[in-house]
Coordinates of C-alpha atoms and ligand atoms in Angstrom, one line a residue:
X48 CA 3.9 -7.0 -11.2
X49 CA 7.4 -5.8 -11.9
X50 CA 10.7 -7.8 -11.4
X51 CA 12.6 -6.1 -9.6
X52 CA 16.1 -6.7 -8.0
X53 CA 15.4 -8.7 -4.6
X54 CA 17.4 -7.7 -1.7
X55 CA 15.6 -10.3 0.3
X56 CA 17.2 -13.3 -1.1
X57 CA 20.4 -12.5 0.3
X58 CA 22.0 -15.5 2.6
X59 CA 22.5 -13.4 5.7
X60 CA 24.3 -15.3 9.3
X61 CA 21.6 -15.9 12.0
X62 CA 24.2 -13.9 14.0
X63 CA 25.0 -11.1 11.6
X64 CA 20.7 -10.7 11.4
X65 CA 20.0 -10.4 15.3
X66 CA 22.9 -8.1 15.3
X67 CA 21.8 -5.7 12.8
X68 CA 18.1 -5.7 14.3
X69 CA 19.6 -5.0 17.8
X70 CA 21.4 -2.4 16.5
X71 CA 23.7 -3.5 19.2
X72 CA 27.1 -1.3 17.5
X73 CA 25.0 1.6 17.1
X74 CA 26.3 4.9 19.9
X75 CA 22.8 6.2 20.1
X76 CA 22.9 10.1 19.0
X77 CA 20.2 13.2 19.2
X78 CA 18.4 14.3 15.9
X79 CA 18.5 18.2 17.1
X80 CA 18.7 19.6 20.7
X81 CA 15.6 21.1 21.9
X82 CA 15.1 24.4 22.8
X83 CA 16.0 25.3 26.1
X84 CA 13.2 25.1 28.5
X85 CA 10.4 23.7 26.0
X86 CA 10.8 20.1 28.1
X87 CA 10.5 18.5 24.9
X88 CA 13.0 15.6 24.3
X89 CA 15.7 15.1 21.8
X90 CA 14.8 12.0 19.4
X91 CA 16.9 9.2 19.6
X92 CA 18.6 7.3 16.8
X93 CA 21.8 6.8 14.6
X94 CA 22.7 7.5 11.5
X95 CA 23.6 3.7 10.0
X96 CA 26.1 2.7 7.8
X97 CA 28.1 5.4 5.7
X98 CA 26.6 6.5 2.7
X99 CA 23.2 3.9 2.6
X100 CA 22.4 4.9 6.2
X101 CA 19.7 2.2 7.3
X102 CA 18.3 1.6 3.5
X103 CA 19.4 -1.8 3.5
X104 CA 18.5 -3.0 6.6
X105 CA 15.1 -1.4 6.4
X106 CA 14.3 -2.7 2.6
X107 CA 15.6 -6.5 3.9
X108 CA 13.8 -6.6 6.7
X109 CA 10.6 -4.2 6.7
X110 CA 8.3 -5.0 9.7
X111 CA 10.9 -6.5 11.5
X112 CA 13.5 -3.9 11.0
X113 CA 10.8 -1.3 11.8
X114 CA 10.0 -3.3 15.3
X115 CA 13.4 -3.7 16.7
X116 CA 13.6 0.6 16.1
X117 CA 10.6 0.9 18.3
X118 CA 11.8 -1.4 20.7
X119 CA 15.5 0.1 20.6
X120 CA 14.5 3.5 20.5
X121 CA 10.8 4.1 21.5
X122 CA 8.5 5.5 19.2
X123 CA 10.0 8.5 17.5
X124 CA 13.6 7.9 16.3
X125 CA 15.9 8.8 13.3
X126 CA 18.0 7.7 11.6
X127 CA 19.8 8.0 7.7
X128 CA 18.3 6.6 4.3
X129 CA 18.1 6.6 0.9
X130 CA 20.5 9.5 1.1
X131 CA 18.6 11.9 3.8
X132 CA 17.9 11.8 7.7
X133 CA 15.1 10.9 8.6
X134 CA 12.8 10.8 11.8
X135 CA 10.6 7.4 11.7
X136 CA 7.5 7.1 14.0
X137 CA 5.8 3.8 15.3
X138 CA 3.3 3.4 17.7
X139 CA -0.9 4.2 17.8
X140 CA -0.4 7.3 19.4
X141 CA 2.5 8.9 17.6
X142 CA 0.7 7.9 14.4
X143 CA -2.5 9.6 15.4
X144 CA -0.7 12.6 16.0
X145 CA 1.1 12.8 12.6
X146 CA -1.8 11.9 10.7
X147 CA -4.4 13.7 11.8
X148 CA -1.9 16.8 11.8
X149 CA -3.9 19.1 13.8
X150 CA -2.2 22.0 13.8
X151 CA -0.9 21.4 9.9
X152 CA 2.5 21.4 10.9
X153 CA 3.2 18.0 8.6
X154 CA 3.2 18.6 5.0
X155 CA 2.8 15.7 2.2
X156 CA 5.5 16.9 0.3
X157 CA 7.7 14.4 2.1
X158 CA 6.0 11.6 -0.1
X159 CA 8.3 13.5 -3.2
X160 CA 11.0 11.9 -2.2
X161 CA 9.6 8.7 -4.0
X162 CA 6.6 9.8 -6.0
X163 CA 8.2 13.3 -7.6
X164 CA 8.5 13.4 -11.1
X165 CA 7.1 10.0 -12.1
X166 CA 3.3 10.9 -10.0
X167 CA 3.3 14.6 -9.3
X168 CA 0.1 16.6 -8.2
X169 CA -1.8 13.5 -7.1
X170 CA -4.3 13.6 -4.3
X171 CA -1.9 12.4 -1.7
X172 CA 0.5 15.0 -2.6
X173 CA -1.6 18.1 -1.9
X174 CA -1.8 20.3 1.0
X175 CA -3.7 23.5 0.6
X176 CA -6.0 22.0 -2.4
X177 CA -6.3 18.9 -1.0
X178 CA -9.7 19.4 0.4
X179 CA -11.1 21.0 -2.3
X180 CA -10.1 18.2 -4.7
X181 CA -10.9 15.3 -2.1
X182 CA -14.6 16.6 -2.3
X183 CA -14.6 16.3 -6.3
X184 CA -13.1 13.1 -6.5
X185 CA -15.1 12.0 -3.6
X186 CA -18.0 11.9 -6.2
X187 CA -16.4 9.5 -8.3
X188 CA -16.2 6.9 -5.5
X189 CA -20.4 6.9 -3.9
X190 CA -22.1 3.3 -3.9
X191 CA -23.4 3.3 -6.9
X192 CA -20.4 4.4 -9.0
X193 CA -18.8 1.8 -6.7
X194 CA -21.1 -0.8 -7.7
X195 CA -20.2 -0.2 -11.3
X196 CA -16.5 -0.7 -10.8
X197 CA -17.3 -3.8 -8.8
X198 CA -19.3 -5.6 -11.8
X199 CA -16.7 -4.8 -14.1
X200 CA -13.7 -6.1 -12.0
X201 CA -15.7 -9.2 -11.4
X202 CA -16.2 -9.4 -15.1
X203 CA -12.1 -9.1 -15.8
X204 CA -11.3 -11.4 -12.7
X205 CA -13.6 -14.5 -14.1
X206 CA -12.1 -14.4 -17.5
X207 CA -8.2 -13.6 -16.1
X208 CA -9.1 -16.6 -13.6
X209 CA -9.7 -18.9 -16.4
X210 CA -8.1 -21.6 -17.1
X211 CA -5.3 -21.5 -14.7
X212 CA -1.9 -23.8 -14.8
X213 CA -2.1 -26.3 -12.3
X214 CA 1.0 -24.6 -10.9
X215 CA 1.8 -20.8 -11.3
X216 CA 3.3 -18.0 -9.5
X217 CA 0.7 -15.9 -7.5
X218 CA 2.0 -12.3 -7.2
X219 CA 3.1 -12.0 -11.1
X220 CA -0.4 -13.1 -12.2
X221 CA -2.4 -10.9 -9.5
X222 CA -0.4 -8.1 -11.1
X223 CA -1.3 -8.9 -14.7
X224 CA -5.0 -9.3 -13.4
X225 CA -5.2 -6.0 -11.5
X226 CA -3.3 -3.7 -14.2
X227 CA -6.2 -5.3 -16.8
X228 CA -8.8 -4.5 -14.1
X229 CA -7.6 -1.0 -14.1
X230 CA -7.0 -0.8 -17.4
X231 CA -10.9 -1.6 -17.8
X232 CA -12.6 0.1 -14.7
X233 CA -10.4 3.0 -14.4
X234 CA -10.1 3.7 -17.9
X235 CA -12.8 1.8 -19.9
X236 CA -10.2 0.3 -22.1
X237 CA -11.7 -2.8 -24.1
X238 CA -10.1 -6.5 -23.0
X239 CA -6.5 -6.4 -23.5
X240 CA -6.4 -3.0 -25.3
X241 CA -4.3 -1.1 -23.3
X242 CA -0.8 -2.9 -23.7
X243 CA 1.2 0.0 -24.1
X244 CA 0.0 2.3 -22.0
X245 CA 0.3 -0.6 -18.9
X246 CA 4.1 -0.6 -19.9
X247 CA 4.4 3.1 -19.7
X248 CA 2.7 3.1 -16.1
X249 CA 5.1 -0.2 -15.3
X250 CA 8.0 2.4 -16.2
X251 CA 7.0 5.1 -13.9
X252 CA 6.6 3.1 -11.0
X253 CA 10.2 1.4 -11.6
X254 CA 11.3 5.0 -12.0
X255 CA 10.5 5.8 -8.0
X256 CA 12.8 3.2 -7.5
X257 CA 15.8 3.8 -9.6
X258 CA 18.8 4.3 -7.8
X259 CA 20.8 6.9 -9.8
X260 CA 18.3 9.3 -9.8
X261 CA 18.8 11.2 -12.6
X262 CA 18.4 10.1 -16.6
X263 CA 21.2 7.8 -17.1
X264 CA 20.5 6.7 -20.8
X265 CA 18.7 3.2 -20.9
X266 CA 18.3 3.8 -17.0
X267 CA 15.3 3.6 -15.1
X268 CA 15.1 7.2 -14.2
X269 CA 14.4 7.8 -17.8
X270 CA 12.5 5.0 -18.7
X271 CA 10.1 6.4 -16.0
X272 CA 10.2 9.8 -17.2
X273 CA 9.3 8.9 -20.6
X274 CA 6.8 6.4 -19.5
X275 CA 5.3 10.0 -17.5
X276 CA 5.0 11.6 -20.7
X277 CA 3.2 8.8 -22.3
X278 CA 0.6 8.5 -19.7
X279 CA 0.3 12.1 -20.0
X280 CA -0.3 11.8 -23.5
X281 CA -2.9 9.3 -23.3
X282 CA -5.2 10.3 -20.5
X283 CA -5.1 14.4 -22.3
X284 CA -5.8 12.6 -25.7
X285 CA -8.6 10.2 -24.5
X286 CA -9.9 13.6 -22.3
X287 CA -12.2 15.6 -24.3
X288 CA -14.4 11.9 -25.5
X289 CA -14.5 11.5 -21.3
X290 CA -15.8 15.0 -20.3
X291 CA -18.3 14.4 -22.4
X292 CA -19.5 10.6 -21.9
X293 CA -21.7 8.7 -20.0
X294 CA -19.5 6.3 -19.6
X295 CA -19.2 4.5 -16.1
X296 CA -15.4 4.1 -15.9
X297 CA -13.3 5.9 -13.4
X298 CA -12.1 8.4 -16.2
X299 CA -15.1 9.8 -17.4
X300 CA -16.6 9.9 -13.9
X301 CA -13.7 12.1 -12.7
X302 CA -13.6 13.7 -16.5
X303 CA -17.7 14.9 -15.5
X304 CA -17.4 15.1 -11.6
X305 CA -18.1 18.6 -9.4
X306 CA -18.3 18.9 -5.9
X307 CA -21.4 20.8 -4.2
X308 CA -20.1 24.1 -5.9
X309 CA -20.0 22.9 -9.1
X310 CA -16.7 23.3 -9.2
X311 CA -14.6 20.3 -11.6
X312 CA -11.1 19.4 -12.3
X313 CA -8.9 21.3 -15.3
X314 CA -7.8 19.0 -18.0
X315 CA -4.1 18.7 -16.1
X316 CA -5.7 17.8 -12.8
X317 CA -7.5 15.1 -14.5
X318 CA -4.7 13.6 -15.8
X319 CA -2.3 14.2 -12.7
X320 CA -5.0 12.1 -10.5
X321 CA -5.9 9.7 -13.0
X322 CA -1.9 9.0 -13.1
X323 CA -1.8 8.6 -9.6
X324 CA -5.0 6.9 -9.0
X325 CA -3.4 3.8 -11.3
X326 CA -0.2 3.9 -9.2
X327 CA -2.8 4.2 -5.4
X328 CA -4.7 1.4 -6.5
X329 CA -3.3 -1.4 -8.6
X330 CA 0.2 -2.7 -6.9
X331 CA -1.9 -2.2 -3.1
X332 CA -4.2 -4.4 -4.3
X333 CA -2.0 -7.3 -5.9
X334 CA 0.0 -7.2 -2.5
X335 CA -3.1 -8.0 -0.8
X336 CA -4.4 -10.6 -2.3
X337 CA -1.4 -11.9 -3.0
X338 CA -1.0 -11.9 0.7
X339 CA -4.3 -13.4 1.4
X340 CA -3.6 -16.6 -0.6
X341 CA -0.5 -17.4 0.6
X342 CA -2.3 -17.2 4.4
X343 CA -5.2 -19.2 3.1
X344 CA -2.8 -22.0 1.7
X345 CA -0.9 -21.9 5.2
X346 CA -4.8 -22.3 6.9
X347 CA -7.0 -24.7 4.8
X348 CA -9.2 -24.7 7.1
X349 CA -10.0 -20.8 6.8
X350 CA -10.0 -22.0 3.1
X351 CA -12.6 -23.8 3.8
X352 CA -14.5 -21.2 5.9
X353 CA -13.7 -18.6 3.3
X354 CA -15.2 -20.7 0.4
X355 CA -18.3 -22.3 2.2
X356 CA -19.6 -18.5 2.2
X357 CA -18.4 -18.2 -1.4
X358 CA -20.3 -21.5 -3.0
X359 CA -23.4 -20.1 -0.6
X360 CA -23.2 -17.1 -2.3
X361 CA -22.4 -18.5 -6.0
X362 CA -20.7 -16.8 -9.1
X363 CA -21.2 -13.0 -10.5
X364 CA -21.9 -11.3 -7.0
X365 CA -23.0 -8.0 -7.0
X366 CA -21.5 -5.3 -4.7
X367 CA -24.0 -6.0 -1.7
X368 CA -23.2 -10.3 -2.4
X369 CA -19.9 -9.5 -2.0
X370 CA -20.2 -7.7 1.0
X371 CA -21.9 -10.9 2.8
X372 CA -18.6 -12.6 2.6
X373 CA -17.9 -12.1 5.9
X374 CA -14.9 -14.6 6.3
X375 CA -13.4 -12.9 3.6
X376 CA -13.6 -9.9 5.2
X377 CA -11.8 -11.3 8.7
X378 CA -9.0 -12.6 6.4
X379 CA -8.3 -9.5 4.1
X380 CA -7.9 -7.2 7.5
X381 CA -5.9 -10.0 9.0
X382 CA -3.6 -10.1 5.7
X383 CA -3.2 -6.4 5.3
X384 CA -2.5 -6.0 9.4
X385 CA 0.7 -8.9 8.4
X386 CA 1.7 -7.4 5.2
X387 CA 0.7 -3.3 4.8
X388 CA 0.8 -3.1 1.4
X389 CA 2.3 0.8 2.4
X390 CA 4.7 0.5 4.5
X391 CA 5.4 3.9 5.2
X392 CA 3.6 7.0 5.0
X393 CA 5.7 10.1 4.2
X394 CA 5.3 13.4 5.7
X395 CA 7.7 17.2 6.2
X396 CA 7.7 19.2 9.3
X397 CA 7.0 22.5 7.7
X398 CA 8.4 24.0 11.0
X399 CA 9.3 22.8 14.6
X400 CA 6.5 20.5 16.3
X401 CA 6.6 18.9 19.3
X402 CA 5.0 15.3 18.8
X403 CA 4.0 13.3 21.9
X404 CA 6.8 15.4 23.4
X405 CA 9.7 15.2 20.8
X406 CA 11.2 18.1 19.5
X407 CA 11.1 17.5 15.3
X408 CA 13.3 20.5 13.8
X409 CA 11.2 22.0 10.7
X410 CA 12.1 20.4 7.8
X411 CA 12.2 16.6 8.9
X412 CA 11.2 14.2 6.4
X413 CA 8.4 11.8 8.5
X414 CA 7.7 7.9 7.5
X415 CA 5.2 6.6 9.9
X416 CA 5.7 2.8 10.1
X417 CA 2.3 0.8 9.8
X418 CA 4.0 -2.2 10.8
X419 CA 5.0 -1.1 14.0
X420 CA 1.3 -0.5 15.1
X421 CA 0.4 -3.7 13.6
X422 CA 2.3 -5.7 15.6
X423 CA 2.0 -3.9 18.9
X424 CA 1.3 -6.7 21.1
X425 CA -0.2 -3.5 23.6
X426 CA -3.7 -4.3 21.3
X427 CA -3.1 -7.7 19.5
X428 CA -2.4 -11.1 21.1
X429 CA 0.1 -13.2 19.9
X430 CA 0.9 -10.1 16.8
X431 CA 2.7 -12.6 15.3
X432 CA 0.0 -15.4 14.3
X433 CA -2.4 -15.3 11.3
X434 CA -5.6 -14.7 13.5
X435 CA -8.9 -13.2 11.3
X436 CA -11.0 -13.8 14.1
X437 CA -9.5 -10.9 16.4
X438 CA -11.1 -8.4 13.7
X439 CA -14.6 -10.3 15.0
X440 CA -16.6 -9.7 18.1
X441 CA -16.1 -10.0 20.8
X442 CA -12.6 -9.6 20.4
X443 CA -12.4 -6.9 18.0
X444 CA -8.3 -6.0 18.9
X445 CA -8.6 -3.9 16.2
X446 CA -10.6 -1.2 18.2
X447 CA -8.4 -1.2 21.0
X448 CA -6.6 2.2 19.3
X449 CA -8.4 4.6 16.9
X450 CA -4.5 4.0 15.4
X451 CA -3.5 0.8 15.8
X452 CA -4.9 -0.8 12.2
X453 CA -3.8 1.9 9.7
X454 CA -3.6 -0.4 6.4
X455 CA -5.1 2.8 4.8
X456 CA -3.8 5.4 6.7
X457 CA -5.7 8.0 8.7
X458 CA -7.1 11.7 8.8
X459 CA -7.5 13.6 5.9
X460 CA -5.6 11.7 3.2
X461 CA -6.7 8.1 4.3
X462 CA -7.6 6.1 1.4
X463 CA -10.3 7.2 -1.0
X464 CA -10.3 3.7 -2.3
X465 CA -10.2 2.2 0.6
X466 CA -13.8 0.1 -0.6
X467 CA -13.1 -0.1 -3.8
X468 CA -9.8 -1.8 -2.9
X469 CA -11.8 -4.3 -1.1
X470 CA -14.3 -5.0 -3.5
X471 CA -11.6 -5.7 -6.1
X472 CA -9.2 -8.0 -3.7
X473 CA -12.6 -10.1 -2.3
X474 CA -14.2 -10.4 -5.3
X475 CA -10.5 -12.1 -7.0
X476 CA -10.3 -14.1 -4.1
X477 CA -14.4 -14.9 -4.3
X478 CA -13.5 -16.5 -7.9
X479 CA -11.0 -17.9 -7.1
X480 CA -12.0 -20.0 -4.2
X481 CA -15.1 -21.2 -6.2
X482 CA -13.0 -22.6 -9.1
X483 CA -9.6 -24.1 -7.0
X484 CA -8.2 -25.3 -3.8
X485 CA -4.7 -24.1 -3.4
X486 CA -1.7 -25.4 -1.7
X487 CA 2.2 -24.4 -1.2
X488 CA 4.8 -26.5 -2.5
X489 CA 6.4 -28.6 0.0
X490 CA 8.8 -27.2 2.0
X491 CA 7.9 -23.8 1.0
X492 CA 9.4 -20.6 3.1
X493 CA 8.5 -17.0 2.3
X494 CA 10.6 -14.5 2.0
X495 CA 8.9 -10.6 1.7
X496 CA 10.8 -7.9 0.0
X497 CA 10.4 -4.6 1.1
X498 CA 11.8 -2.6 -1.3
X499 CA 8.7 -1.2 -2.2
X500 CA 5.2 -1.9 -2.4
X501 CA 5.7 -5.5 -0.5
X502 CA 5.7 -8.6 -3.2
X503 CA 7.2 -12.2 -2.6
X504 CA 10.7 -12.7 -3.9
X505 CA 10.2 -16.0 -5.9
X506 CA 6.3 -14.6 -6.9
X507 CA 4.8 -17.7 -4.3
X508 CA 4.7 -20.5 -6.1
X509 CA 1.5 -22.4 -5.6
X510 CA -0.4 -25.9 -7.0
X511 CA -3.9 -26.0 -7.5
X512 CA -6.1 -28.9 -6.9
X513 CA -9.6 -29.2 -8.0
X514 CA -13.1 -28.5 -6.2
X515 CA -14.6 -32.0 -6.2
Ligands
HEM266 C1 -5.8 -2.8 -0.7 C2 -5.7 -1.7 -1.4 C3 -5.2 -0.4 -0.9 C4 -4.4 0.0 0.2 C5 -3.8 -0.9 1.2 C6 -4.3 1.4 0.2 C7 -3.6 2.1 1.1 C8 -3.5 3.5 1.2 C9 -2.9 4.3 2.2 C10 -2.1 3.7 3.4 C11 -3.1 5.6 1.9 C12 -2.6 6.8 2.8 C13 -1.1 7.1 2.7 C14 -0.7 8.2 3.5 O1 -1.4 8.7 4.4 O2 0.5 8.6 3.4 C15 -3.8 5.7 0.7 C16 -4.2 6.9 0.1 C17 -4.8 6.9 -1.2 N1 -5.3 5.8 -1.9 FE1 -5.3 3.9 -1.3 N2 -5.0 1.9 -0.9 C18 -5.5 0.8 -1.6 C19 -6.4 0.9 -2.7 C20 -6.7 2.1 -3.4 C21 -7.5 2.2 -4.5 C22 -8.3 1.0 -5.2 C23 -7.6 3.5 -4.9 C24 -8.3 4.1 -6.0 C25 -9.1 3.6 -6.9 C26 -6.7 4.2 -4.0 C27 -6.5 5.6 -4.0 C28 -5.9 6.3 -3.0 C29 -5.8 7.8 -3.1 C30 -6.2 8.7 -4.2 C31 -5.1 8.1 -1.9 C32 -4.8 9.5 -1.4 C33 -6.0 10.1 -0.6 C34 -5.8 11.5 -0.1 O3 -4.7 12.0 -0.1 O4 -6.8 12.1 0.2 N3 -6.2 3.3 -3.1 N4 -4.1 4.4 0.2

């Protein structure tokens, strides 16, 4: 969706690469001594490079980077980034433990560090309220609302789909598509309406990534912040029509919604969630599909698979059609088990806590690594090969570990979208596998970045070749 800088592209010696992942220079050193007698352990890890810590490694690499730290150190570590230490956690069990956060000794206010000022007060961000506004939100995501949503994205995908160049970059288009697909199910914007609200939400995201952080005049820092203020604008303008509609979109569902109790969201909490709702669903979902086609066009013969159910099926599916493709479904898990389209979930020790026997001090920011799970070979053979049907039975790897396939986290804040962000990815992929075959250019290599929500440096190229 956004062009951002791409750390990625780099030309980095095979040499200087297996060095940094070994972390061979490295003098391992403790996080905080534990107390006396508690028989925790110390957490391993090192600090990094002055001043940028591990940031670079980390944003080049991703999974990779995350992998070797887990192998180096076993899976809770530290170690510094993007100006803070930081402990990092990999591994099913250690990931249980931090997100399902028995005894509420993790806080959410660790995700700040990236989503504070640009989307404040969204539903990932809450602790003591969370529950309470999980259960009215909840409302605005039961089968039939999600059927609604469903026919409309299918509605924008067919006429974004049309009419495609017979070369194009993937990843800039699918985010075009799903910001349009927002703009219309979240918002029940008319077609191509919403222009400059889409840039204001394009400037808050690039604001979680600016790197003086602080408003540098023409910066990104303020862009962001002034993007905030326009989305605020908007969704409290738009607010009072929504509270009182009918309508189907995501807005004036959550505008109407209560909870058993009756109780509803004030005007700001509206707008808060609908701000972070954009930001939850619409880059996540580009990444995925994005990811999906670049594994199909590796494996036509899962192309084929994918679209024999497709053409069975035919166009328009409804919500229960589109749950039939069952090929689909293999390759979206196996896509977003590669690629997490969150590669780290954020928490703060809100005082000390011994996890799976590690002493975290209170006050350690927390980034569980998906990737690290994903790849465990413990539950999935051969981690690294693009496999769908180990997410079938018999095999069914994925249920070797209540933890080890966490695309959407786990516990109390796992995704509330988590169908709806199916829906949308299958049913783009659905349309787009009745209208084209797809292929990579010769010679192709991908190259991830990691810098944030995970996009192809380069966009992935690919041809198109007509259905005969
Ligand atoms: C493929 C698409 C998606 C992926 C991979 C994804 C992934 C995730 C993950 C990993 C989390 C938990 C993060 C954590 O625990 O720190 C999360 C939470 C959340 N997601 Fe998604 N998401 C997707 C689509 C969506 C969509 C379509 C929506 C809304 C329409 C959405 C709304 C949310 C919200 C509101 C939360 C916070 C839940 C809570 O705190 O209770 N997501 N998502």
């Amino acid at each position: 969706m956004t062009r951002r800088l791409s750390i990625s592209t780099v030309p980095v010696p095979r040499w200087l690469e297996s060095r940094v992942l070994s972390g061979a220079a490295a003098r391992t050193r403790h996080l905080a001594e534990p107390p006396p007698g508690s028989g925790l352990r110390a957490v391993p890890g090192d600090p990094g490079l002055p001043v940028v810590g591990h940031g670079l490694e980390w944003m080049r690499y991703g999974p990779r980077f995350e992998r070797a730290r887990v192998t180096r150190y076993g899976p809770v570590s530290w170690m510094k980034a993007f100006g803070i230490r930081m402990a990092v956690v990999g591994g099913a069990d250690a990931t249980q433990a931090v997100l399902t956060n028995k005894d509420k000794a993790f806080s959410q206010s660790g995700w700040n560090l990236f989503f504070d000022p640009f989307f404040r007060r969204g539903l990932l961000l809450l602790d003591d309220e969370h529950l309470q506004h999980r259960r009215i939100m909840q409302q605005a995501f039961t089968r039939p609302r999600l059927a609604a949503y469903a026919e409309v994205a299918g509605q924008v995908a067919r006429a974004g789909l049309a009419g495609l160049p017979a070369r194009f970059a993937v990843h800039p288009l699918m985010g075009r598509l799903t910001l349009e697909i927002g703009s219309q199910v979240f918002m029940g914007s008319a077609p191509g309406t919403n222009e400059p609200v889409l840039r204001a939400f394009k400037a808050a995201v690039d604001g979680t990534t600016a790197l003086a952080r602080f408003p540098v005049p023409g910066g990104k820092w303020q862009a962001g912040l002034r993007g905030r203020r326009m989305l605020e604008e908007h969704f409290r303008a738009g607010l009072p029509g929504k509270r009182n509609s009918a309508g189907s979109d995501l807005f004036s569902v959550l505008a109407s919604a209560r909870d058993e109790d009756g109780q509803r969201f004030t005007d700001t909490e509206v707008v808060d969630h609908m701000i972070f709702l954009m930001v939850a669903a619409l880059d996540t979902s580009a990444t995925t599909v994005t990811a999906a086609m670049y594994h199909l066009a590796r494996r036509p013969e899962w192309q084929e698979r994918a679209r024999a159910e497709s053409v069975a099926l035919g166009p328009a599916p409804d919500i229960d059609g589109l749950d039939r493709l069952t090929t689909l479904d293999l390759v979206v898990k196996e896509s977003l088990r590669l690629v997490a389209p969150v590669p780290t979930f954020v928490r703060r020790t809100v005082r000390d806590v011994d996890l799976t026997g590690y002493h975290l001090p209170a006050g350690t920011t927390t980034v569980v690594m998906p990737a690290a799970n994903h790849y465990d070979p413990a539950y999935w053979r051969e981690p690294d090969a693009f496999d769908p049907d180990r997410f079938a039975e018999p095999r069914r790897e994925d249920q070797a570990h209540r933890f080890a396939f966490v695309p959407f986290g786990g516990g109390a804040h796992k995704c509330i979208g988590m169908v709806l962000g199916f829906l949308e990815v299958k049913t783009i992929l659905h349309e787009l596998l009745l209208r084209h075959r797809w292929r990579l250019p010769e010679g192709y290599r991908m190259r991830w970045d990691w810098s944030n929500t995970p996009f192809p440096a380069g966009g992935l190229p690919v041809h198109l070749d007509p259905i005969t």
